[in-house]
Amino acid sequence: METLMVDRVRSSLSQFMHRNAIFLCERLCAEFPSELNLQLMATCYLRNNQPYFAYHILKGKQMALSRYLFALSCFQMNLLREAETALCPANEPNSEIPNGASGHHLLGLVYRYTGRRKLAKDHFMQALVIDPLFWAAYEELCALGDAEDANECFNDAVSVRIHLHSSFDSSSQGFDGASEDHNLPLKQDSSPRQSKQLHSINNIPSYPQSSNCVPSNLSLYNTPSPPVTQLSGTVPPPVYRNAYLPAIGGDGPSKPNPHATIQAPRRKFMDEGKLRKVSGRLFSGSDFGTRRSTRLSGDAMTSASLHVSQTGANVRKSSALDAPWFQASNAPSLLLDGGNTEQEKGFPQSSGALSHESGVNGAKELLFLLRILGEGYRLSCLYRCQDALEVYLKLPQHHYNTGWVLSQVGKLYFELVEYFEADRIFDLTRRVSPCMLEGMDAYSTVLYHLKEDMKLSYLAQELISIDRLSPQAWCAMGNCYSLQRDHEMALKNFQRAIQLDSRFAYAHTLCGHEHVALEDYDNGIRCFHNALRVNERHYNSWYGLGVVFLRQEKFEFAAHNFREAYNINARSSIIMSYLGMALHSLKRDDEALVLIDMAIVADKKNPLPMYEKANVLVSLERYEDALKVLKQLIEFSPRESSVYALMGRIYKMLNRPDMAMFYFGTALDLRPPATDVAVIKSAIEKLNLPDELEDSL
């Protein structure tokens, strides 16, 4: 009877009939009360998004799998201390982490979210040692900024071990008489309490085997490898990649030509009216109207397309990434007896040898794919965006045109502040994978900066209809309200995103910017700190803190936070510019000029660093040099009233009132904001007064 009931519970779980599985499992535990059956019941509740039931069922249990399931339920309920105690009891410091790679991954997540970065890194690396295909662990290492080069992590040396693990798992399941749903994947939790990064939940066995302790040599093999799945079966026409690669002939998705030259994407230009405005009021070095964290350049600066130069940012490339797509048919066969194969000797090759060779070649193909994906993702987490784009372009077409890869490419263009290209890529992502949620928060911010209110509203409604319990949907809704200047309602939507997933760092950051827009600086600082508790490498929050302190004229604090943001993302022209502003306010003009020059080199189309360089030169009384910089700036931003007003001020200092009047008048003709109009008119009225008398007034 017990065997029959266990089989029925497994069958119900495999067919996603969770309520039926729970009912039958309750009968099973009532009739045959044992810890093994309680583990099965806890699995049923976890599959049904009810971790609190699993928590109470397994509390105090000591078997290895019970401890893992209990820790998993604690993690979903945000009881991180109890989860850590279950995985590594304090009274047993040398006890083995349960459930192999998944257990190490879960413990790494606990350490990460409790601020113990080194321990988190160690456990994520241990998970990869046990299971070389554990992509979620590599993702976490990339997020921490501590991932190895993908060529080292996914090298061909582990292909034989992967094949042996796979063979051992298959033979073990056949020997034990386990059904094919021995390791049933859990349904992805739509509950707001579950972290969407948690890979471990997919490694819960339907029914435990037997022992109280898993030997160390077996835990290596009992961890199922995560499947590499394609997010969408739809492959768009090849035209979507023609902007990047030469045209590929044929009807189907063919392999790219290894001799083809990869061309860099062409930049798009826009009309002059949409060039970014220089941030800040006239003649003021501390009043800035910043809005979005990743944009970093404020309400007064709306960018069309920036090109971040990649000086000093060469990718560590190897022949593995530069080679054409791996073909198993061309792989050399395994050599026996000093290089002579059985076929060369005249003996027929055994089926076991053929199976082994094909298995190893299959592992090598998969590892080659993971090397490209892993290196691209690692570089994107280090904000080496242009290098990451080049790596992703090495993917075969049918892998490039999937939802996950396209969303990563869209986020890279978002970081490069090339919003038109990011909009195009994200739009393609939604066509390839209409239910894609990852990266949609960044897409909504792209539409915010492009002021595409209709597209942003449509995106928010679509995301809400897809999954109203996803933080990305409510971030998009909040951006929609923020674009309409309804900051109170935007704040409520961002707070709803935090309520759904308290580990979603970007929602905390957006909340902070809404508080700053409402001039509630204390709550803004609190939100930025909350984001950094979730992810200390979230440079957007360091930037937000710097902006707040800059507005409060706490220049030492501002410089510190901008420096932290710069240490994480050293290729952002905007961060360099704002760090230069803070140093200029501290009278450290030489350091400020060095950073501002670096910002100009990083993005020659960004007017902010050129404008700030002119301000620094004026403070150093290098008026002619400042005029040269401003004249160059006019070529890029011919309709910036702030630039003409600053030139008028410089000509007044040079005792050339006619030229000063010309530039002040030009600034007024460009219809600056009302506050700037008052400043310009006041300067015109005092045009004929000496500087000393003007200062006394």
XYZ file of C-alpha atoms in Angstrom:
697
model
C 0.000 0.000 0.000
C 2.789 2.429 0.878
C 4.556 1.820 -2.420
C 1.326 2.391 -4.333
C 0.602 5.666 -2.510
C 4.157 6.939 -3.043
C 3.848 6.111 -6.742
C 0.545 7.991 -6.979
C 2.024 11.050 -5.244
C 4.945 11.033 -7.672
C 2.597 10.710 -10.602
C 0.484 13.651 -9.393
C 3.585 15.815 -8.958
C 4.872 14.950 -12.405
C 1.526 16.052 -13.879
C 1.459 19.271 -11.773
C -1.604 18.080 -9.842
C -0.275 19.496 -6.601
C -3.503 19.507 -4.596
C -4.072 15.846 -5.404
C -0.483 15.061 -4.395
C -0.919 16.884 -1.075
C -4.145 15.024 -0.286
C -2.646 11.614 -1.044
C 0.556 12.437 0.815
C -1.409 13.395 3.918
C -3.063 9.967 3.796
C 0.375 8.408 3.298
C 1.866 10.157 6.349
C -1.171 9.289 8.475
C -0.942 5.608 7.551
C 2.860 5.308 7.476
C 4.391 8.082 9.623
C 8.105 8.324 8.812
C 10.589 11.096 8.101
C 10.943 9.901 4.523
C 7.232 10.390 3.931
C 7.375 13.791 5.658
C 10.078 14.814 3.193
C 7.769 13.878 0.360
C 4.945 15.910 1.906
C 7.258 18.920 2.327
C 8.208 18.587 -1.338
C 4.510 18.664 -2.277
C 3.955 21.861 -0.291
C 7.048 23.532 -1.760
C 5.845 22.679 -5.258
C 2.502 24.277 -4.333
C 4.203 27.522 -3.184
C 3.480 26.885 0.489
C 6.896 26.955 2.189
C 5.376 27.649 5.616
C 3.813 24.161 5.629
C 7.170 22.592 4.773
C 8.783 24.689 7.512
C 6.489 23.356 10.236
C 6.576 19.762 8.953
C 10.396 19.508 8.901
C 11.339 21.670 11.875
C 13.693 19.683 14.092
C 14.283 16.854 11.591
C 17.881 15.696 11.177
C 18.110 13.720 7.937
C 20.212 15.397 5.261
C 17.381 15.947 2.781
C 15.073 17.151 5.574
C 17.628 19.783 6.519
C 17.933 20.935 2.908
C 14.159 21.183 2.376
C 13.780 22.976 5.704
C 16.541 25.458 4.766
C 14.880 26.018 1.406
C 11.550 26.848 3.039
C 13.349 29.172 5.490
C 15.056 30.967 2.613
C 11.753 31.527 0.845
C 10.295 32.907 4.089
C 13.381 35.147 4.547
C 14.433 33.305 7.728
C 18.086 33.342 6.733
C 19.558 32.576 10.160
C 17.481 29.414 10.501
C 18.348 28.399 6.941
C 22.062 28.715 7.733
C 21.678 26.708 10.951
C 19.878 23.915 9.084
C 22.557 23.665 6.389
C 25.563 23.859 8.718
C 24.610 23.304 12.385
C 26.672 25.285 14.879
C 27.316 22.211 17.033
C 28.560 20.242 13.993
C 31.015 22.567 12.236
C 32.461 19.758 10.088
C 29.137 18.321 8.955
C 28.573 17.898 5.235
C 26.332 20.350 3.395
C 23.212 18.408 2.345
C 22.088 17.922 -1.256
C 25.443 18.488 -2.920
C 25.772 21.425 -5.318
C 22.264 22.698 -4.625
C 22.987 22.815 -0.905
C 26.181 24.808 -1.444
C 24.317 27.168 -3.787
C 21.568 27.743 -1.230
C 24.099 28.373 1.543
C 25.955 30.759 -0.760
C 22.742 32.726 -1.262
C 22.245 32.895 2.510
C 25.779 34.205 2.994
C 25.379 36.691 0.155
C 22.206 38.229 1.547
C 23.716 38.429 5.038
C 26.744 40.372 3.792
C 29.385 37.607 3.989
C 30.721 37.873 0.493
C 33.847 35.710 0.835
C 31.929 32.756 2.274
C 29.279 33.148 -0.430
C 31.969 33.041 -3.113
C 33.497 29.883 -1.614
C 30.192 28.001 -1.634
C 29.249 29.085 -5.141
C 32.644 27.856 -6.351
C 32.162 24.595 -4.479
C 28.805 24.146 -6.208
C 30.557 24.531 -9.564
C 33.230 22.018 -8.562
C 30.539 19.452 -7.752
C 28.402 20.266 -10.792
C 30.339 22.017 -13.596
C 27.064 22.799 -15.400
C 25.529 24.667 -12.442
C 24.873 27.902 -14.343
C 23.020 29.580 -11.456
C 26.133 29.367 -9.275
C 28.237 30.963 -12.027
C 25.638 33.741 -12.351
C 25.950 34.479 -8.645
C 29.739 34.615 -8.894
C 29.398 37.081 -11.768
C 27.000 39.207 -9.717
C 29.589 39.287 -6.928
C 32.254 40.312 -9.449
C 34.366 37.267 -8.522
C 33.723 34.872 -11.409
C 36.642 33.203 -13.138
C 37.154 33.557 -16.847
C 34.573 31.353 -18.556
C 37.362 29.567 -20.436
C 38.727 28.372 -17.103
C 35.379 27.465 -15.573
C 33.863 25.624 -18.559
C 36.992 24.094 -20.112
C 37.028 20.791 -21.957
C 38.816 19.046 -19.107
C 35.534 18.603 -17.225
C 33.693 17.050 -20.188
C 34.685 13.484 -19.270
C 33.655 14.066 -15.661
C 30.290 15.450 -16.773
C 29.698 12.398 -18.939
C 30.644 10.060 -16.088
C 28.292 11.892 -13.734
C 25.486 11.609 -16.242
C 26.153 7.915 -16.800
C 26.324 7.280 -13.063
C 23.010 9.060 -12.481
C 21.340 7.013 -15.220
C 22.683 3.703 -13.939
C 21.845 4.578 -10.332
C 18.268 5.390 -11.180
C 17.945 2.183 -13.199
C 19.494 0.107 -10.427
C 17.279 1.576 -7.715
C 14.187 1.110 -9.786
C 13.470 4.811 -9.642
C 10.867 6.165 -11.962
C 11.809 8.690 -14.608
C 10.455 11.459 -12.409
C 12.971 10.726 -9.656
C 14.104 14.347 -9.739
C 10.989 16.266 -10.578
C 11.501 19.965 -11.218
C 9.509 22.208 -8.965
C 7.033 24.600 -10.464
C 8.525 28.084 -10.569
C 7.145 30.000 -7.661
C 5.028 32.982 -8.557
C 4.801 33.866 -4.886
C 6.390 37.155 -3.928
C 8.300 35.418 -1.172
C 10.452 33.326 -3.476
C 13.717 34.586 -4.926
C 13.677 34.248 -8.682
C 17.384 33.508 -8.641
C 16.972 30.297 -6.646
C 18.116 27.400 -8.753
C 18.123 24.966 -5.857
C 14.379 24.509 -5.901
C 14.670 22.613 -9.171
C 16.786 19.925 -7.532
C 14.354 18.521 -4.948
C 13.831 14.808 -5.419
C 10.246 13.604 -5.407
C 11.045 10.975 -2.877
C 14.197 10.492 -0.801
C 16.300 7.392 -1.188
C 17.036 6.019 2.244
C 20.070 7.031 4.220
C 20.435 9.601 6.953
C 23.791 10.782 5.706
C 24.964 11.101 2.108
C 28.557 9.983 1.538
C 30.805 12.647 0.105
C 31.657 10.621 -2.981
C 27.996 10.086 -3.803
C 26.882 13.651 -3.251
C 28.995 14.498 -6.269
C 26.745 12.406 -8.479
C 23.330 12.829 -6.906
C 23.023 16.460 -7.919
C 21.210 16.679 -11.240
C 22.680 19.109 -13.712
C 20.429 22.031 -14.631
C 19.126 21.690 -18.182
C 20.135 24.332 -20.695
C 16.787 25.364 -22.098
C 15.898 27.772 -24.839
C 13.533 30.466 -23.655
C 11.554 30.414 -26.826
C 11.140 28.060 -29.710
C 10.478 30.954 -32.072
C 13.452 31.974 -34.170
C 12.977 35.264 -36.015
C 14.228 35.762 -39.558
C 17.974 36.278 -40.014
C 17.402 39.961 -40.733
C 17.454 40.673 -37.020
C 21.169 40.022 -36.874
C 22.076 41.554 -40.224
C 22.906 44.785 -38.456
C 25.737 42.962 -36.733
C 26.884 40.104 -38.974
C 27.113 39.569 -42.725
C 24.076 37.983 -44.294
C 23.833 34.252 -43.783
C 22.460 32.301 -46.699
C 20.159 29.334 -46.544
C 16.648 28.780 -45.337
C 17.425 27.502 -41.858
C 19.602 28.756 -39.037
C 23.063 27.966 -40.313
C 26.371 28.150 -38.491
C 28.236 31.454 -38.838
C 31.192 31.688 -41.152
C 34.363 31.583 -39.044
C 36.109 33.838 -41.563
C 33.406 36.461 -41.542
C 34.344 39.806 -40.096
C 32.157 41.021 -37.258
C 31.196 44.596 -37.858
C 30.474 46.938 -35.008
C 26.894 48.229 -34.848
C 26.483 51.563 -36.560
C 25.606 54.472 -34.329
C 22.358 56.283 -34.849
C 22.178 60.018 -34.889
C 19.286 62.171 -33.855
C 18.128 65.649 -34.493
C 19.623 68.445 -32.499
C 16.463 69.074 -30.516
C 16.831 65.793 -28.677
C 20.447 66.128 -27.629
C 20.949 65.936 -23.908
C 20.736 69.090 -21.917
C 23.451 70.035 -19.533
C 22.494 69.135 -15.995
C 22.223 71.823 -13.354
C 21.165 75.398 -13.107
C 23.108 78.264 -14.596
C 26.381 79.135 -12.889
C 25.649 76.604 -10.115
C 27.858 73.640 -9.302
C 25.663 71.793 -6.831
C 22.022 71.924 -7.954
C 21.327 68.968 -10.199
C 18.068 67.480 -11.392
C 18.929 63.794 -11.568
C 16.215 61.222 -12.016
C 17.192 57.714 -13.026
C 19.967 55.669 -11.489
C 21.357 53.957 -14.548
C 20.840 56.980 -16.771
C 22.715 59.058 -14.203
C 22.405 62.358 -16.049
C 19.235 63.914 -14.729
C 15.931 65.230 -16.017
C 17.694 67.951 -17.944
C 19.744 65.447 -19.922
C 17.922 63.176 -22.372
C 20.336 61.181 -24.493
C 19.870 59.587 -27.837
C 23.013 57.561 -28.411
C 26.325 57.421 -26.599
C 29.446 55.539 -27.523
C 31.632 54.555 -24.595
C 35.194 54.069 -25.719
C 36.892 50.957 -24.530
C 40.379 52.216 -23.710
C 42.141 49.782 -21.476
C 39.248 47.332 -21.590
C 40.446 44.494 -23.776
C 38.687 41.191 -23.293
C 40.731 38.231 -22.191
C 40.151 36.213 -25.315
C 41.270 32.718 -26.113
C 41.091 30.552 -29.142
C 38.032 28.864 -27.656
C 35.921 31.995 -27.965
C 37.345 33.004 -31.327
C 36.857 29.575 -32.900
C 33.834 28.737 -35.045
C 30.932 26.887 -33.507
C 32.071 23.539 -32.165
C 31.137 20.583 -34.356
C 31.075 17.183 -32.691
C 31.475 15.354 -35.991
C 34.909 16.915 -36.479
C 36.125 16.172 -32.959
C 39.051 13.753 -32.741
C 38.221 10.304 -31.446
C 39.677 9.032 -28.191
C 43.008 7.278 -28.770
C 43.831 3.897 -27.290
C 47.078 1.960 -27.091
C 49.542 4.643 -28.051
C 47.345 6.470 -30.523
C 45.822 3.537 -32.433
C 42.079 3.208 -32.259
C 40.301 -0.112 -32.312
C 39.081 0.577 -35.815
C 42.640 1.241 -36.994
C 43.634 -2.148 -35.606
C 40.879 -3.802 -37.581
C 38.617 -4.496 -34.593
C 35.048 -3.216 -34.532
C 34.491 -0.416 -32.052
C 32.276 -1.437 -29.148
C 28.937 0.244 -28.508
C 30.171 1.282 -25.071
C 33.116 3.134 -26.594
C 30.847 4.824 -29.123
C 28.468 5.851 -26.371
C 31.320 7.230 -24.283
C 32.775 9.169 -27.205
C 29.426 10.677 -28.181
C 28.734 11.576 -24.565
C 32.074 13.334 -24.179
C 31.617 15.175 -27.474
C 28.143 16.263 -26.407
C 29.575 17.611 -23.157
C 32.251 19.496 -25.105
C 29.610 21.107 -27.309
C 27.639 22.218 -24.290
C 30.755 23.535 -22.543
C 31.734 25.519 -25.635
C 28.296 27.149 -25.634
C 28.548 27.901 -21.907
C 31.984 29.455 -22.421
C 30.537 32.056 -24.783
C 27.469 32.722 -22.654
C 29.486 32.748 -19.436
C 32.145 35.124 -20.752
C 29.513 37.496 -22.118
C 27.632 37.497 -18.832
C 30.827 37.943 -16.781
C 31.890 40.944 -18.851
C 28.416 42.486 -18.587
C 28.541 42.178 -14.782
C 31.896 43.975 -14.883
C 30.240 46.655 -17.076
C 32.598 45.995 -19.977
C 29.595 46.402 -22.210
C 31.204 46.725 -25.628
C 33.366 43.667 -24.994
C 30.341 41.685 -23.842
C 28.441 42.615 -27.001
C 31.302 41.308 -29.128
C 31.298 38.013 -27.229
C 27.530 37.509 -27.600
C 27.883 38.035 -31.352
C 29.953 34.832 -31.487
C 26.855 32.800 -30.599
C 25.096 30.786 -33.300
C 22.069 32.550 -34.705
C 19.517 30.203 -33.128
C 21.019 30.843 -29.684
C 21.462 34.581 -30.203
C 17.793 34.983 -31.122
C 16.476 33.726 -27.790
C 14.823 35.735 -25.070
C 17.595 35.528 -22.463
C 20.433 36.519 -24.815
C 18.470 39.361 -26.406
C 17.480 40.724 -22.990
C 21.152 40.696 -21.974
C 22.080 42.546 -25.170
C 19.311 45.077 -24.521
C 20.614 45.721 -21.014
C 24.123 46.247 -22.385
C 22.893 48.968 -24.744
C 20.947 50.384 -21.803
C 24.192 50.627 -19.788
C 25.880 52.252 -22.786
C 23.043 54.825 -22.788
C 22.258 53.966 -26.411
C 18.531 54.068 -25.816
C 17.295 53.820 -29.404
C 19.263 50.611 -29.965
C 18.198 49.270 -26.554
C 14.555 49.972 -27.462
C 14.959 48.040 -30.706
C 16.577 45.036 -29.020
C 14.044 44.903 -26.178
C 11.190 45.142 -28.689
C 12.710 42.178 -30.532
C 13.011 40.329 -27.212
C 9.288 40.718 -26.579
C 8.484 39.435 -30.071
C 10.724 36.389 -29.626
C 9.583 35.729 -26.045
C 6.302 37.592 -25.345
C 6.172 36.519 -21.685
C 9.769 37.528 -20.915
C 10.073 39.395 -17.607
C 13.835 39.539 -17.119
C 15.194 42.912 -18.199
C 11.770 44.513 -18.580
C 12.486 46.874 -15.685
C 15.440 48.199 -17.691
C 13.244 48.397 -20.800
C 10.712 50.535 -18.938
C 13.505 52.923 -17.906
C 14.673 53.103 -21.532
C 11.161 54.159 -22.578
C 11.103 56.623 -19.663
C 14.209 58.392 -20.943
C 12.946 58.353 -24.515
C 9.668 59.851 -23.174
C 7.689 57.172 -25.014
C 4.669 57.456 -22.737
C 2.335 55.411 -24.947
C 4.779 52.510 -25.364
C 5.631 52.614 -21.665
C 1.967 52.482 -20.661
C 1.350 49.564 -23.018
C 4.403 47.703 -21.668
C 3.275 48.177 -18.061
C -0.225 46.879 -18.815
C 1.195 43.896 -20.694
C 3.531 42.956 -17.846
C 0.737 43.249 -15.283
C -1.445 40.935 -17.373
C 1.418 38.411 -17.707
C 2.355 38.288 -14.014
C 0.992 40.813 -11.584
C 3.179 39.317 -8.858
C 6.438 40.185 -10.619
C 8.474 43.204 -9.434
C 9.357 44.075 -13.046
C 5.697 44.755 -13.837
C 5.306 47.210 -10.964
C 8.613 48.921 -11.764
C 7.297 49.531 -15.285
C 4.053 50.890 -13.845
C 6.001 53.155 -11.494
C 8.102 54.516 -14.350
C 4.888 55.212 -16.254
C 3.537 57.367 -13.423
C 6.910 59.034 -12.869
C 6.989 60.098 -16.517
C 3.666 61.848 -15.870
C 5.240 63.633 -12.863
C 2.951 61.764 -10.468
C 5.724 60.894 -8.019
C 3.412 59.855 -5.180
C 1.717 57.188 -7.292
C 5.071 56.118 -8.781
C 6.418 55.637 -5.267
C 3.475 53.391 -4.345
C 4.141 51.191 -7.368
C 7.839 50.872 -6.594
C 6.987 50.003 -2.989
C 4.654 47.305 -4.292
C 7.577 45.852 -6.279
C 9.651 45.752 -3.077
C 6.779 44.077 -1.239
C 6.687 41.360 -3.889
C 10.454 40.800 -3.885
C 12.462 42.494 -1.158
C 15.688 41.315 -2.869
C 15.010 43.281 -6.055
C 17.690 45.970 -5.712
C 16.558 48.152 -8.631
C 13.120 48.686 -7.069
C 14.792 50.062 -3.923
C 16.874 52.390 -6.095
C 13.852 53.678 -8.015
C 12.093 54.297 -4.702
C 15.075 56.347 -3.597
C 14.950 58.511 -6.725
C 11.232 59.177 -6.232
C 11.910 60.288 -2.644
C 14.651 62.592 -3.947
C 12.231 64.013 -6.549
C 9.869 64.775 -3.646
C 12.836 66.304 -1.727
C 12.485 63.652 0.980
C 16.201 63.084 1.261
C 16.216 61.013 4.464
C 13.913 58.349 3.026
C 15.830 58.499 -0.241
C 19.078 57.701 1.572
C 17.342 54.852 3.420
C 16.133 53.319 0.137
C 19.581 53.537 -1.434
C 21.080 51.811 1.606
C 18.458 49.047 1.370
C 19.451 48.461 -2.261
C 23.108 48.172 -1.243
C 22.226 45.643 1.451
C 20.735 43.473 -1.268
C 23.581 44.044 -3.748
C 26.630 45.992 -2.682
C 27.768 46.197 -6.332
C 24.598 48.040 -7.375
C 26.485 51.149 -8.475
C 23.245 53.004 -9.241
C 22.553 53.310 -5.509
C 26.060 54.587 -4.755
C 25.449 57.196 -7.432
C 22.062 58.100 -5.930
C 23.637 58.632 -2.521
C 26.277 60.856 -4.106
C 23.621 63.008 -5.772
C 21.743 63.450 -2.488
C 24.881 64.518 -0.622
C 25.865 66.812 -3.496
C 22.517 68.576 -3.225
C 22.983 68.853 0.523
C 26.476 70.301 -0.098
C 28.103 67.465 1.846
C 30.874 67.249 -0.690
C 33.130 64.796 1.166
C 30.294 62.270 1.433
C 29.316 62.901 -2.179
C 32.863 62.283 -3.407
C 33.082 59.060 -1.378
C 29.874 57.633 -2.850
C 30.709 58.673 -6.396
C 34.123 57.037 -5.915
C 32.430 53.788 -4.846
C 30.231 53.884 -7.945
C 33.294 54.592 -10.103
C 35.179 51.622 -8.619
C 32.325 49.342 -9.735
C 31.647 50.907 -13.133
C 34.809 52.651 -14.256
C 33.562 53.178 -17.817
C 30.627 55.462 -17.121
C 31.138 58.973 -18.427
C 28.380 60.280 -16.159
C 29.905 58.867 -12.963
C 33.289 60.360 -13.878
C 31.617 63.717 -14.477
C 29.814 63.770 -11.152
C 32.905 62.643 -9.274
C 34.735 65.505 -10.962
C 32.002 67.917 -9.817
C 32.347 66.750 -6.214
C 36.133 67.113 -6.321
C 35.783 70.581 -7.866
C 33.505 71.575 -4.999
C 36.246 70.396 -2.608
C 38.741 72.694 -4.442
C 40.628 69.662 -5.779
C 40.586 71.068 -9.293
C 43.550 69.135 -10.697
C 41.972 65.783 -9.815
C 38.631 67.025 -11.120
C 40.132 67.986 -14.495
C 41.776 64.565 -14.879
C 38.477 62.767 -14.268
C 36.493 65.112 -16.500
C 38.998 64.635 -19.329
C 38.575 60.872 -18.895
C 34.796 61.328 -19.094
C 35.130 63.286 -22.340
C 37.308 60.565 -23.867
C 34.863 57.867 -22.703
C 31.924 59.605 -24.404
C 32.584 62.499 -26.730
C 28.877 62.967 -27.361
C 28.069 63.626 -23.710
C 27.859 67.409 -23.119
C 27.974 67.209 -19.313
C 31.747 66.663 -18.805
C 32.630 69.359 -21.355
C 30.347 71.835 -19.594
C 31.811 70.954 -16.203
C 35.342 71.265 -17.575
C 34.521 74.797 -18.676
C 33.250 75.562 -15.155
C 36.477 74.271 -13.605
C 38.583 76.301 -16.049
C 36.585 79.439 -15.223
C 37.251 78.905 -11.514
C 40.966 78.663 -12.378
C 40.636 81.919 -14.413
C 41.632 80.143 -17.626
C 38.965 81.956 -19.607
C 40.323 81.397 -23.101
C 40.599 77.646 -22.538
C 37.050 77.605 -21.185
C 35.766 79.413 -24.296
C 37.468 76.847 -26.550
C 35.742 74.002 -24.700
C 32.350 75.716 -24.880
C 32.690 76.394 -28.604
C 33.381 72.699 -29.146
C 30.339 71.894 -27.012
C 28.102 74.092 -29.180
C 28.902 71.821 -32.139
C 27.332 68.885 -30.275
C 24.592 70.763 -28.406
C 23.719 73.920 -30.355
C 20.502 74.568 -28.442
C 21.778 74.520 -24.865
C 20.893 77.815 -23.218
C 23.247 77.057 -20.288
C 26.249 76.957 -22.615
C 25.514 80.374 -24.133
C 24.835 81.873 -20.708
C 28.181 80.641 -19.395
C 29.914 82.106 -22.452
C 28.202 85.432 -21.759
C 29.477 85.316 -18.198
C 33.051 84.634 -19.394
C 32.970 87.520 -21.895
C 31.772 89.818 -19.125
C 34.796 88.796 -17.041
C 36.984 89.579 -20.069
C 35.430 93.082 -20.230
C 33.771 92.443 -23.577
C 30.170 93.514 -22.866
C 29.117 93.414 -26.528
C 29.923 89.716 -26.874
C 28.478 89.036 -23.432
C 25.203 90.701 -24.448
C 25.101 88.639 -27.653
C 25.424 85.322 -25.832
C 23.019 86.308 -23.041
C 20.464 87.225 -25.689
C 21.011 83.931 -27.518
C 20.462 82.051 -24.267
C 17.125 83.846 -23.745
C 16.056 83.069 -27.318
C 16.393 79.337 -26.599
C 13.621 79.572 -23.956
C 15.403 78.305 -20.841
C 13.477 77.368 -17.659
C 11.846 80.186 -15.719
C 14.472 80.129 -12.954
C 17.262 80.392 -15.523
C 15.487 83.273 -17.274
C 15.607 85.257 -14.039
C 19.328 84.588 -13.623
C 20.119 85.618 -17.209
C 18.092 88.838 -16.966
C 19.831 89.706 -13.721
C 23.206 89.208 -15.404
C 22.161 91.474 -18.310
C 21.103 94.226 -15.885
C 24.520 94.088 -14.200
C 26.404 93.854 -17.457
C 27.964 97.310 -17.233
C 28.817 97.063 -13.542
C 32.369 96.167 -12.472
C 32.761 92.703 -10.979
C 33.738 94.144 -7.589
C 30.621 96.315 -7.417
C 28.463 93.435 -8.646
C 29.773 91.209 -5.848
C 29.004 93.847 -3.235
C 25.429 94.051 -4.488
